[in-house]
Amino acid sequence: MATCTHIDHVHVTELPAAVDGCADCLQSGEPWLHLRICLECGHVGCCDDSPNQHATAHARDSEHPIIRSLEPGEDWSWCYVDEVGMRITGIEGETRIPPSPLGG
Ligand SMILES: [Zn+2]
Ligand SMILES: [Zn+2]
Ligand SMILES: [Zn+2]
């Protein structure tokens, strides 16, 4: 079974209380579906089912390996390098997010 060797890249230990949406979509005025947060720098991007896949683009451009879902009730994380899903303990808080502009 694959394991993630990038836990030392996790610098976000407290989730923001609220976000306005995908940072990149908000800037360009485009819609997103689901939100993911980069656990290395806190960048909020959109999922791979969103038109622009900003979370994956951020991980690729910045080489930040791990994201976590910001969707209500979801606490899973994903490492792009190891391609493995996991739950990372020790991350506090829950983020209030607006409804998706795409209705998902
Ligand atoms: Zn990893
Ligand atoms: Zn986006
Ligand atoms: Zn990042």
PDB file of N, CA and C and ligand atoms in Angstrom:
ATOM      1  N   MET A   1       0.836  -1.196   0.000  1.00  0.00           N
ATOM      2  CA  MET A   1       0.000   0.000   0.000  1.00  0.00           C
ATOM      3  C   MET A   1       0.876   1.253   0.000  1.00  0.00           C
ATOM      4  N   ALA A   2       0.544   2.190  -0.831  1.00  0.00           N
ATOM      5  CA  ALA A   2       1.315   3.420  -0.925  1.00  0.00           C
ATOM      6  C   ALA A   2       1.107   4.280   0.316  1.00  0.00           C
ATOM      7  N   THR A   3       2.168   4.893   0.760  1.00  0.00           N
ATOM      8  CA  THR A   3       2.049   5.850   1.851  1.00  0.00           C
ATOM      9  C   THR A   3       2.668   7.168   1.420  1.00  0.00           C
ATOM     10  N   CYS A   4       2.240   8.222   2.086  1.00  0.00           N
ATOM     11  CA  CYS A   4       2.723   9.553   1.752  1.00  0.00           C
ATOM     12  C   CYS A   4       3.944   9.892   2.589  1.00  0.00           C
ATOM     13  N   THR A   5       4.965  10.376   1.896  1.00  0.00           N
ATOM     14  CA  THR A   5       6.210  10.733   2.573  1.00  0.00           C
ATOM     15  C   THR A   5       6.380  12.241   2.654  1.00  0.00           C
ATOM     16  N   HIS A   6       5.271  12.982   2.505  1.00  0.00           N
ATOM     17  CA  HIS A   6       5.364  14.446   2.429  1.00  0.00           C
ATOM     18  C   HIS A   6       4.669  15.162   3.582  1.00  0.00           C
ATOM     19  N   ILE A   7       4.427  14.443   4.675  1.00  0.00           N
ATOM     20  CA  ILE A   7       3.701  15.045   5.795  1.00  0.00           C
ATOM     21  C   ILE A   7       4.437  16.273   6.337  1.00  0.00           C
ATOM     22  N   ASP A   8       5.760  16.302   6.165  1.00  0.00           N
ATOM     23  CA  ASP A   8       6.507  17.479   6.637  1.00  0.00           C
ATOM     24  C   ASP A   8       6.235  18.715   5.778  1.00  0.00           C
ATOM     25  N   HIS A   9       5.490  18.550   4.672  1.00  0.00           N
ATOM     26  CA  HIS A   9       5.079  19.713   3.876  1.00  0.00           C
ATOM     27  C   HIS A   9       3.796  20.346   4.404  1.00  0.00           C
ATOM     28  N   VAL A  10       3.176  19.722   5.384  1.00  0.00           N
ATOM     29  CA  VAL A  10       1.918  20.251   5.917  1.00  0.00           C
ATOM     30  C   VAL A  10       2.219  21.360   6.916  1.00  0.00           C
ATOM     31  N   HIS A  11       1.965  22.592   6.504  1.00  0.00           N
ATOM     32  CA  HIS A  11       2.202  23.739   7.385  1.00  0.00           C
ATOM     33  C   HIS A  11       0.899  24.365   7.852  1.00  0.00           C
ATOM     34  N   VAL A  12      -0.209  24.008   7.221  1.00  0.00           N
ATOM     35  CA  VAL A  12      -1.515  24.538   7.631  1.00  0.00           C
ATOM     36  C   VAL A  12      -2.072  23.599   8.686  1.00  0.00           C
ATOM     37  N   THR A  13      -2.115  24.046   9.940  1.00  0.00           N
ATOM     38  CA  THR A  13      -2.644  23.203  11.010  1.00  0.00           C
ATOM     39  C   THR A  13      -3.984  23.719  11.507  1.00  0.00           C
ATOM     40  N   GLU A  14      -4.403  24.869  10.989  1.00  0.00           N
ATOM     41  CA  GLU A  14      -5.721  25.397  11.332  1.00  0.00           C
ATOM     42  C   GLU A  14      -6.378  25.900  10.061  1.00  0.00           C
ATOM     43  N   LEU A  15      -7.560  25.361   9.761  1.00  0.00           N
ATOM     44  CA  LEU A  15      -8.258  25.762   8.545  1.00  0.00           C
ATOM     45  C   LEU A  15      -8.842  27.154   8.721  1.00  0.00           C
ATOM     46  N   PRO A  16      -8.928  27.948   7.648  1.00  0.00           N
ATOM     47  CA  PRO A  16      -9.554  29.265   7.753  1.00  0.00           C
ATOM     48  C   PRO A  16     -11.017  29.123   8.145  1.00  0.00           C
ATOM     49  N   ALA A  17     -11.532  30.116   8.892  1.00  0.00           N
ATOM     50  CA  ALA A  17     -12.936  30.062   9.342  1.00  0.00           C
ATOM     51  C   ALA A  17     -13.888  30.129   8.170  1.00  0.00           C
ATOM     52  N   ALA A  18     -13.498  30.884   7.131  1.00  0.00           N
ATOM     53  CA  ALA A  18     -14.358  31.027   5.964  1.00  0.00           C
ATOM     54  C   ALA A  18     -13.510  31.421   4.760  1.00  0.00           C
ATOM     55  N   VAL A  19     -13.920  30.973   3.581  1.00  0.00           N
ATOM     56  CA  VAL A  19     -13.289  31.421   2.341  1.00  0.00           C
ATOM     57  C   VAL A  19     -14.380  31.841   1.368  1.00  0.00           C
ATOM     58  N   ASP A  20     -14.004  32.643   0.391  1.00  0.00           N
ATOM     59  CA  ASP A  20     -14.977  33.164  -0.572  1.00  0.00           C
ATOM     60  C   ASP A  20     -15.148  32.256  -1.789  1.00  0.00           C
ATOM     61  N   GLY A  21     -14.227  31.293  -1.951  1.00  0.00           N
ATOM     62  CA  GLY A  21     -14.293  30.423  -3.123  1.00  0.00           C
ATOM     63  C   GLY A  21     -12.886  30.134  -3.605  1.00  0.00           C
ATOM     64  N   CYS A  22     -12.781  29.576  -4.802  1.00  0.00           N
ATOM     65  CA  CYS A  22     -11.465  29.327  -5.395  1.00  0.00           C
ATOM     66  C   CYS A  22     -10.781  30.675  -5.680  1.00  0.00           C
ATOM     67  N   ALA A  23      -9.577  30.853  -5.136  1.00  0.00           N
ATOM     68  CA  ALA A  23      -8.888  32.135  -5.273  1.00  0.00           C
ATOM     69  C   ALA A  23      -8.677  32.500  -6.739  1.00  0.00           C
ATOM     70  N   ASP A  24      -8.323  31.527  -7.553  1.00  0.00           N
ATOM     71  CA  ASP A  24      -8.026  31.806  -8.965  1.00  0.00           C
ATOM     72  C   ASP A  24      -9.298  32.054  -9.773  1.00  0.00           C
ATOM     73  N   CYS A  25     -10.356  31.296  -9.479  1.00  0.00           N
ATOM     74  CA  CYS A  25     -11.634  31.523 -10.176  1.00  0.00           C
ATOM     75  C   CYS A  25     -12.220  32.883  -9.815  1.00  0.00           C
ATOM     76  N   LEU A  26     -12.098  33.271  -8.542  1.00  0.00           N
ATOM     77  CA  LEU A  26     -12.630  34.573  -8.135  1.00  0.00           C
ATOM     78  C   LEU A  26     -11.933  35.681  -8.897  1.00  0.00           C
ATOM     79  N   GLN A  27     -10.625  35.493  -9.124  1.00  0.00           N
ATOM     80  CA  GLN A  27      -9.851  36.513  -9.810  1.00  0.00           C
ATOM     81  C   GLN A  27     -10.262  36.647 -11.274  1.00  0.00           C
ATOM     82  N   SER A  28     -10.565  35.515 -11.912  1.00  0.00           N
ATOM     83  CA  SER A  28     -10.894  35.552 -13.336  1.00  0.00           C
ATOM     84  C   SER A  28     -12.397  35.555 -13.583  1.00  0.00           C
ATOM     85  N   GLY A  29     -13.193  35.475 -12.502  1.00  0.00           N
ATOM     86  CA  GLY A  29     -14.640  35.509 -12.656  1.00  0.00           C
ATOM     87  C   GLY A  29     -15.216  34.229 -13.231  1.00  0.00           C
ATOM     88  N   GLU A  30     -14.551  33.100 -12.939  1.00  0.00           N
ATOM     89  CA  GLU A  30     -15.024  31.827 -13.473  1.00  0.00           C
ATOM     90  C   GLU A  30     -15.632  30.979 -12.358  1.00  0.00           C
ATOM     91  N   PRO A  31     -16.454  30.002 -12.722  1.00  0.00           N
ATOM     92  CA  PRO A  31     -17.115  29.189 -11.702  1.00  0.00           C
ATOM     93  C   PRO A  31     -16.281  27.974 -11.284  1.00  0.00           C
ATOM     94  N   TRP A  32     -16.501  27.537 -10.053  1.00  0.00           N
ATOM     95  CA  TRP A  32     -15.832  26.329  -9.548  1.00  0.00           C
ATOM     96  C   TRP A  32     -16.884  25.367  -9.045  1.00  0.00           C
ATOM     97  N   LEU A  33     -16.464  24.127  -8.836  1.00  0.00           N
ATOM     98  CA  LEU A  33     -17.387  23.118  -8.304  1.00  0.00           C
ATOM     99  C   LEU A  33     -17.088  22.873  -6.828  1.00  0.00           C
ATOM    100  N   HIS A  34     -15.993  22.199  -6.533  1.00  0.00           N
ATOM    101  CA  HIS A  34     -15.636  21.903  -5.145  1.00  0.00           C
ATOM    102  C   HIS A  34     -14.306  22.550  -4.796  1.00  0.00           C
ATOM    103  N   LEU A  35     -14.119  22.819  -3.496  1.00  0.00           N
ATOM    104  CA  LEU A  35     -12.929  23.553  -3.053  1.00  0.00           C
ATOM    105  C   LEU A  35     -11.944  22.646  -2.323  1.00  0.00           C
ATOM    106  N   ARG A  36     -10.668  22.890  -2.599  1.00  0.00           N
ATOM    107  CA  ARG A  36      -9.558  22.178  -1.959  1.00  0.00           C
ATOM    108  C   ARG A  36      -8.578  23.213  -1.434  1.00  0.00           C
ATOM    109  N   ILE A  37      -7.925  22.910  -0.316  1.00  0.00           N
ATOM    110  CA  ILE A  37      -6.930  23.830   0.222  1.00  0.00           C
ATOM    111  C   ILE A  37      -5.555  23.161   0.208  1.00  0.00           C
ATOM    112  N   CYS A  38      -4.553  23.929  -0.197  1.00  0.00           N
ATOM    113  CA  CYS A  38      -3.176  23.450  -0.167  1.00  0.00           C
ATOM    114  C   CYS A  38      -2.695  23.465   1.283  1.00  0.00           C
ATOM    115  N   LEU A  39      -2.229  22.331   1.760  1.00  0.00           N
ATOM    116  CA  LEU A  39      -1.825  22.259   3.168  1.00  0.00           C
ATOM    117  C   LEU A  39      -0.405  22.757   3.387  1.00  0.00           C
ATOM    118  N   GLU A  40       0.266  23.165   2.324  1.00  0.00           N
ATOM    119  CA  GLU A  40       1.590  23.748   2.508  1.00  0.00           C
ATOM    120  C   GLU A  40       1.503  25.268   2.677  1.00  0.00           C
ATOM    121  N   CYS A  41       0.647  25.939   1.863  1.00  0.00           N
ATOM    122  CA  CYS A  41       0.607  27.412   1.902  1.00  0.00           C
ATOM    123  C   CYS A  41      -0.785  27.981   2.124  1.00  0.00           C
ATOM    124  N   GLY A  42      -1.829  27.148   2.116  1.00  0.00           N
ATOM    125  CA  GLY A  42      -3.174  27.649   2.360  1.00  0.00           C
ATOM    126  C   GLY A  42      -3.896  28.148   1.122  1.00  0.00           C
ATOM    127  N   HIS A  43      -3.318  27.973  -0.070  1.00  0.00           N
ATOM    128  CA  HIS A  43      -3.981  28.369  -1.315  1.00  0.00           C
ATOM    129  C   HIS A  43      -5.284  27.576  -1.478  1.00  0.00           C
ATOM    130  N   VAL A  44      -6.373  28.290  -1.797  1.00  0.00           N
ATOM    131  CA  VAL A  44      -7.660  27.636  -2.021  1.00  0.00           C
ATOM    132  C   VAL A  44      -7.902  27.532  -3.514  1.00  0.00           C
ATOM    133  N   GLY A  45      -8.068  26.313  -3.998  1.00  0.00           N
ATOM    134  CA  GLY A  45      -8.288  26.080  -5.417  1.00  0.00           C
ATOM    135  C   GLY A  45      -9.477  25.168  -5.637  1.00  0.00           C
ATOM    136  N   CYS A  46      -9.807  24.960  -6.911  1.00  0.00           N
ATOM    137  CA  CYS A  46     -10.982  24.150  -7.229  1.00  0.00           C
ATOM    138  C   CYS A  46     -10.564  22.751  -7.683  1.00  0.00           C
ATOM    139  N   CYS A  47     -11.531  21.829  -7.579  1.00  0.00           N
ATOM    140  CA  CYS A  47     -11.280  20.406  -7.776  1.00  0.00           C
ATOM    141  C   CYS A  47     -11.112  20.048  -9.258  1.00  0.00           C
ATOM    142  N   ASP A  48     -10.797  18.787  -9.499  1.00  0.00           N
ATOM    143  CA  ASP A  48     -10.580  18.328 -10.867  1.00  0.00           C
ATOM    144  C   ASP A  48     -11.868  18.198 -11.668  1.00  0.00           C
ATOM    145  N   ASP A  49     -13.027  18.288 -11.018  1.00  0.00           N
ATOM    146  CA  ASP A  49     -14.292  18.317 -11.749  1.00  0.00           C
ATOM    147  C   ASP A  49     -14.705  19.744 -12.093  1.00  0.00           C
ATOM    148  N   SER A  50     -13.915  20.721 -11.637  1.00  0.00           N
ATOM    149  CA  SER A  50     -14.168  22.114 -11.988  1.00  0.00           C
ATOM    150  C   SER A  50     -13.535  22.392 -13.347  1.00  0.00           C
ATOM    151  N   PRO A  51     -14.057  23.395 -14.070  1.00  0.00           N
ATOM    152  CA  PRO A  51     -13.533  23.664 -15.418  1.00  0.00           C
ATOM    153  C   PRO A  51     -12.031  23.952 -15.439  1.00  0.00           C
ATOM    154  N   ASN A  52     -11.510  24.597 -14.392  1.00  0.00           N
ATOM    155  CA  ASN A  52     -10.115  25.047 -14.459  1.00  0.00           C
ATOM    156  C   ASN A  52      -9.138  24.287 -13.561  1.00  0.00           C
ATOM    157  N   GLN A  53      -9.629  23.424 -12.716  1.00  0.00           N
ATOM    158  CA  GLN A  53      -8.783  22.522 -11.917  1.00  0.00           C
ATOM    159  C   GLN A  53      -7.627  23.263 -11.249  1.00  0.00           C
ATOM    160  N   HIS A  54      -7.972  24.354 -10.540  1.00  0.00           N
ATOM    161  CA  HIS A  54      -6.917  25.208 -10.002  1.00  0.00           C
ATOM    162  C   HIS A  54      -6.132  24.571  -8.861  1.00  0.00           C
ATOM    163  N   ALA A  55      -6.735  23.647  -8.107  1.00  0.00           N
ATOM    164  CA  ALA A  55      -5.984  23.003  -7.021  1.00  0.00           C
ATOM    165  C   ALA A  55      -4.836  22.180  -7.599  1.00  0.00           C
ATOM    166  N   THR A  56      -5.134  21.428  -8.657  1.00  0.00           N
ATOM    167  CA  THR A  56      -4.102  20.622  -9.298  1.00  0.00           C
ATOM    168  C   THR A  56      -3.056  21.509  -9.976  1.00  0.00           C
ATOM    169  N   ALA A  57      -3.511  22.602 -10.601  1.00  0.00           N
ATOM    170  CA  ALA A  57      -2.576  23.529 -11.245  1.00  0.00           C
ATOM    171  C   ALA A  57      -1.634  24.139 -10.214  1.00  0.00           C
ATOM    172  N   HIS A  58      -2.185  24.485  -9.044  1.00  0.00           N
ATOM    173  CA  HIS A  58      -1.344  25.054  -7.986  1.00  0.00           C
ATOM    174  C   HIS A  58      -0.307  24.036  -7.512  1.00  0.00           C
ATOM    175  N   ALA A  59      -0.729  22.803  -7.320  1.00  0.00           N
ATOM    176  CA  ALA A  59       0.194  21.772  -6.846  1.00  0.00           C
ATOM    177  C   ALA A  59       1.330  21.563  -7.856  1.00  0.00           C
ATOM    178  N   ARG A  60       0.977  21.602  -9.128  1.00  0.00           N
ATOM    179  CA  ARG A  60       1.972  21.396 -10.174  1.00  0.00           C
ATOM    180  C   ARG A  60       2.935  22.584 -10.238  1.00  0.00           C
ATOM    181  N   ASP A  61       2.388  23.794 -10.227  1.00  0.00           N
ATOM    182  CA  ASP A  61       3.221  24.985 -10.390  1.00  0.00           C
ATOM    183  C   ASP A  61       4.088  25.262  -9.164  1.00  0.00           C
ATOM    184  N   SER A  62       3.560  24.989  -7.981  1.00  0.00           N
ATOM    185  CA  SER A  62       4.272  25.349  -6.749  1.00  0.00           C
ATOM    186  C   SER A  62       5.030  24.169  -6.170  1.00  0.00           C
ATOM    187  N   GLU A  63       4.747  22.955  -6.687  1.00  0.00           N
ATOM    188  CA  GLU A  63       5.302  21.723  -6.121  1.00  0.00           C
ATOM    189  C   GLU A  63       4.909  21.553  -4.661  1.00  0.00           C
ATOM    190  N   HIS A  64       3.704  21.994  -4.318  1.00  0.00           N
ATOM    191  CA  HIS A  64       3.129  21.725  -3.001  1.00  0.00           C
ATOM    192  C   HIS A  64       2.315  20.446  -3.123  1.00  0.00           C
ATOM    193  N   PRO A  65       2.687  19.387  -2.414  1.00  0.00           N
ATOM    194  CA  PRO A  65       2.153  18.058  -2.732  1.00  0.00           C
ATOM    195  C   PRO A  65       0.758  17.729  -2.219  1.00  0.00           C
ATOM    196  N   ILE A  66       0.313  18.366  -1.101  1.00  0.00           N
ATOM    197  CA  ILE A  66      -0.872  17.822  -0.429  1.00  0.00           C
ATOM    198  C   ILE A  66      -2.004  18.846  -0.360  1.00  0.00           C
ATOM    199  N   ILE A  67      -3.196  18.404  -0.741  1.00  0.00           N
ATOM    200  CA  ILE A  67      -4.413  19.210  -0.575  1.00  0.00           C
ATOM    201  C   ILE A  67      -5.354  18.508   0.385  1.00  0.00           C
ATOM    202  N   ARG A  68      -6.314  19.303   0.892  1.00  0.00           N
ATOM    203  CA  ARG A  68      -7.372  18.751   1.733  1.00  0.00           C
ATOM    204  C   ARG A  68      -8.690  19.302   1.210  1.00  0.00           C
ATOM    205  N   SER A  69      -9.723  18.505   1.281  1.00  0.00           N
ATOM    206  CA  SER A  69     -11.036  18.978   0.864  1.00  0.00           C
ATOM    207  C   SER A  69     -11.551  20.023   1.843  1.00  0.00           C
ATOM    208  N   LEU A  70     -12.214  21.053   1.301  1.00  0.00           N
ATOM    209  CA  LEU A  70     -12.876  22.051   2.152  1.00  0.00           C
ATOM    210  C   LEU A  70     -14.384  21.862   2.146  1.00  0.00           C
ATOM    211  N   GLU A  71     -14.855  20.805   1.488  1.00  0.00           N
ATOM    212  CA  GLU A  71     -16.297  20.587   1.408  1.00  0.00           C
ATOM    213  C   GLU A  71     -16.843  20.190   2.787  1.00  0.00           C
ATOM    214  N   PRO A  72     -18.063  20.652   3.114  1.00  0.00           N
ATOM    215  CA  PRO A  72     -18.645  20.338   4.424  1.00  0.00           C
ATOM    216  C   PRO A  72     -18.679  18.830   4.668  1.00  0.00           C
ATOM    217  N   GLY A  73     -18.203  18.418   5.832  1.00  0.00           N
ATOM    218  CA  GLY A  73     -18.248  17.008   6.202  1.00  0.00           C
ATOM    219  C   GLY A  73     -17.129  16.173   5.607  1.00  0.00           C
ATOM    220  N   GLU A  74     -16.272  16.762   4.784  1.00  0.00           N
ATOM    221  CA  GLU A  74     -15.170  15.997   4.190  1.00  0.00           C
ATOM    222  C   GLU A  74     -13.855  16.373   4.884  1.00  0.00           C
ATOM    223  N   ASP A  75     -13.066  15.373   5.245  1.00  0.00           N
ATOM    224  CA  ASP A  75     -11.803  15.663   5.915  1.00  0.00           C
ATOM    225  C   ASP A  75     -10.640  14.898   5.280  1.00  0.00           C
ATOM    226  N   TRP A  76     -10.829  14.475   4.035  1.00  0.00           N
ATOM    227  CA  TRP A  76      -9.759  13.707   3.399  1.00  0.00           C
ATOM    228  C   TRP A  76      -8.716  14.634   2.757  1.00  0.00           C
ATOM    229  N   SER A  77      -7.517  14.101   2.680  1.00  0.00           N
ATOM    230  CA  SER A  77      -6.425  14.787   1.993  1.00  0.00           C
ATOM    231  C   SER A  77      -5.918  13.907   0.870  1.00  0.00           C
ATOM    232  N   TRP A  78      -5.153  14.532  -0.033  1.00  0.00           N
ATOM    233  CA  TRP A  78      -4.643  13.812  -1.195  1.00  0.00           C
ATOM    234  C   TRP A  78      -3.224  14.286  -1.483  1.00  0.00           C
ATOM    235  N   CYS A  79      -2.314  13.351  -1.677  1.00  0.00           N
ATOM    236  CA  CYS A  79      -0.961  13.704  -2.073  1.00  0.00           C
ATOM    237  C   CYS A  79      -0.809  13.468  -3.569  1.00  0.00           C
ATOM    238  N   TYR A  80      -0.484  14.524  -4.302  1.00  0.00           N
ATOM    239  CA  TYR A  80      -0.336  14.424  -5.757  1.00  0.00           C
ATOM    240  C   TYR A  80       0.888  13.615  -6.144  1.00  0.00           C
ATOM    241  N   VAL A  81       1.936  13.675  -5.333  1.00  0.00           N
ATOM    242  CA  VAL A  81       3.182  12.989  -5.681  1.00  0.00           C
ATOM    243  C   VAL A  81       3.024  11.477  -5.515  1.00  0.00           C
ATOM    244  N   ASP A  82       2.491  11.079  -4.361  1.00  0.00           N
ATOM    245  CA  ASP A  82       2.336   9.645  -4.084  1.00  0.00           C
ATOM    246  C   ASP A  82       1.028   9.099  -4.634  1.00  0.00           C
ATOM    247  N   GLU A  83       0.126  10.018  -5.050  1.00  0.00           N
ATOM    248  CA  GLU A  83      -1.201   9.640  -5.519  1.00  0.00           C
ATOM    249  C   GLU A  83      -1.897   8.756  -4.504  1.00  0.00           C
ATOM    250  N   VAL A  84      -1.954   9.262  -3.281  1.00  0.00           N
ATOM    251  CA  VAL A  84      -2.588   8.497  -2.215  1.00  0.00           C
ATOM    252  C   VAL A  84      -3.499   9.406  -1.388  1.00  0.00           C
ATOM    253  N   GLY A  85      -4.676   8.892  -1.067  1.00  0.00           N
ATOM    254  CA  GLY A  85      -5.607   9.613  -0.206  1.00  0.00           C
ATOM    255  C   GLY A  85      -5.376   9.224   1.239  1.00  0.00           C
ATOM    256  N   MET A  86      -5.659  10.139   2.144  1.00  0.00           N
ATOM    257  CA  MET A  86      -5.411   9.865   3.567  1.00  0.00           C
ATOM    258  C   MET A  86      -6.173  10.862   4.421  1.00  0.00           C
ATOM    259  N   ARG A  87      -6.214  10.572   5.730  1.00  0.00           N
ATOM    260  CA  ARG A  87      -6.714  11.552   6.685  1.00  0.00           C
ATOM    261  C   ARG A  87      -5.544  11.990   7.541  1.00  0.00           C
ATOM    262  N   ILE A  88      -5.322  13.308   7.607  1.00  0.00           N
ATOM    263  CA  ILE A  88      -4.208  13.853   8.370  1.00  0.00           C
ATOM    264  C   ILE A  88      -4.769  14.400   9.684  1.00  0.00           C
ATOM    265  N   THR A  89      -4.271  13.876  10.791  1.00  0.00           N
ATOM    266  CA  THR A  89      -4.761  14.332  12.084  1.00  0.00           C
ATOM    267  C   THR A  89      -4.028  15.603  12.496  1.00  0.00           C
ATOM    268  N   GLY A  90      -4.617  16.347  13.416  1.00  0.00           N
ATOM    269  CA  GLY A  90      -3.970  17.530  13.945  1.00  0.00           C
ATOM    270  C   GLY A  90      -4.272  18.795  13.181  1.00  0.00           C
ATOM    271  N   ILE A  91      -5.227  18.764  12.265  1.00  0.00           N
ATOM    272  CA  ILE A  91      -5.645  19.977  11.563  1.00  0.00           C
ATOM    273  C   ILE A  91      -6.977  20.421  12.146  1.00  0.00           C
ATOM    274  N   GLU A  92      -6.956  21.621  12.722  1.00  0.00           N
ATOM    275  CA  GLU A  92      -8.116  22.102  13.471  1.00  0.00           C
ATOM    276  C   GLU A  92      -9.045  22.916  12.581  1.00  0.00           C
ATOM    277  N   GLY A  93     -10.285  22.991  12.999  1.00  0.00           N
ATOM    278  CA  GLY A  93     -11.219  23.938  12.415  1.00  0.00           C
ATOM    279  C   GLY A  93     -12.016  23.384  11.254  1.00  0.00           C
ATOM    280  N   GLU A  94     -13.036  24.146  10.908  1.00  0.00           N
ATOM    281  CA  GLU A  94     -13.879  23.803   9.763  1.00  0.00           C
ATOM    282  C   GLU A  94     -14.149  25.101   9.015  1.00  0.00           C
ATOM    283  N   THR A  95     -14.121  25.038   7.690  1.00  0.00           N
ATOM    284  CA  THR A  95     -14.193  26.247   6.873  1.00  0.00           C
ATOM    285  C   THR A  95     -15.599  26.424   6.319  1.00  0.00           C
ATOM    286  N   ARG A  96     -16.142  27.616   6.495  1.00  0.00           N
ATOM    287  CA  ARG A  96     -17.416  27.956   5.873  1.00  0.00           C
ATOM    288  C   ARG A  96     -17.147  28.337   4.421  1.00  0.00           C
ATOM    289  N   ILE A  97     -17.840  27.691   3.496  1.00  0.00           N
ATOM    290  CA  ILE A  97     -17.629  27.989   2.075  1.00  0.00           C
ATOM    291  C   ILE A  97     -18.963  28.377   1.442  1.00  0.00           C
ATOM    292  N   PRO A  98     -18.922  29.222   0.413  1.00  0.00           N
ATOM    293  CA  PRO A  98     -20.158  29.573  -0.281  1.00  0.00           C
ATOM    294  C   PRO A  98     -20.607  28.411  -1.165  1.00  0.00           C
ATOM    295  N   PRO A  99     -21.893  28.371  -1.545  1.00  0.00           N
ATOM    296  CA  PRO A  99     -22.327  27.333  -2.475  1.00  0.00           C
ATOM    297  C   PRO A  99     -21.596  27.470  -3.805  1.00  0.00           C
ATOM    298  N   SER A 100     -21.375  26.350  -4.469  1.00  0.00           N
ATOM    299  CA  SER A 100     -20.693  26.376  -5.752  1.00  0.00           C
ATOM    300  C   SER A 100     -21.505  27.144  -6.782  1.00  0.00           C
ATOM    301  N   PRO A 101     -20.843  27.984  -7.589  1.00  0.00           N
ATOM    302  CA  PRO A 101     -21.546  28.680  -8.671  1.00  0.00           C
ATOM    303  C   PRO A 101     -22.116  27.688  -9.688  1.00  0.00           C
ATOM    304  N   LEU A 102     -21.595  26.467  -9.701  1.00  0.00           N
ATOM    305  CA  LEU A 102     -22.082  25.460 -10.642  1.00  0.00           C
ATOM    306  C   LEU A 102     -23.166  24.603 -10.005  1.00  0.00           C
ATOM    307  N   GLY A 103     -23.489  24.886  -8.750  1.00  0.00           N
ATOM    308  CA  GLY A 103     -24.595  24.195  -8.113  1.00  0.00           C
ATOM    309  C   GLY A 103     -24.252  22.811  -7.576  1.00  0.00           C
ATOM    310  N   GLY A 104     -22.945  22.495  -7.514  1.00  0.00           N
ATOM    311  CA  GLY A 104     -22.557  21.181  -7.013  1.00  0.00           C
ATOM    312  C   GLY A 104     -22.283  21.219  -5.533  1.00  0.00           C
TER     313      GLY A 104
HETATM  314 ZN    ZN B   1       3.177  12.314  -0.418  1.00  0.00          ZN
HETATM  315 ZN    ZN B   2     -10.642  27.588  -9.661  1.00  0.00          ZN
HETATM  316 ZN    ZN B   3       0.446  25.724  -1.885  1.00  0.00          ZN
END
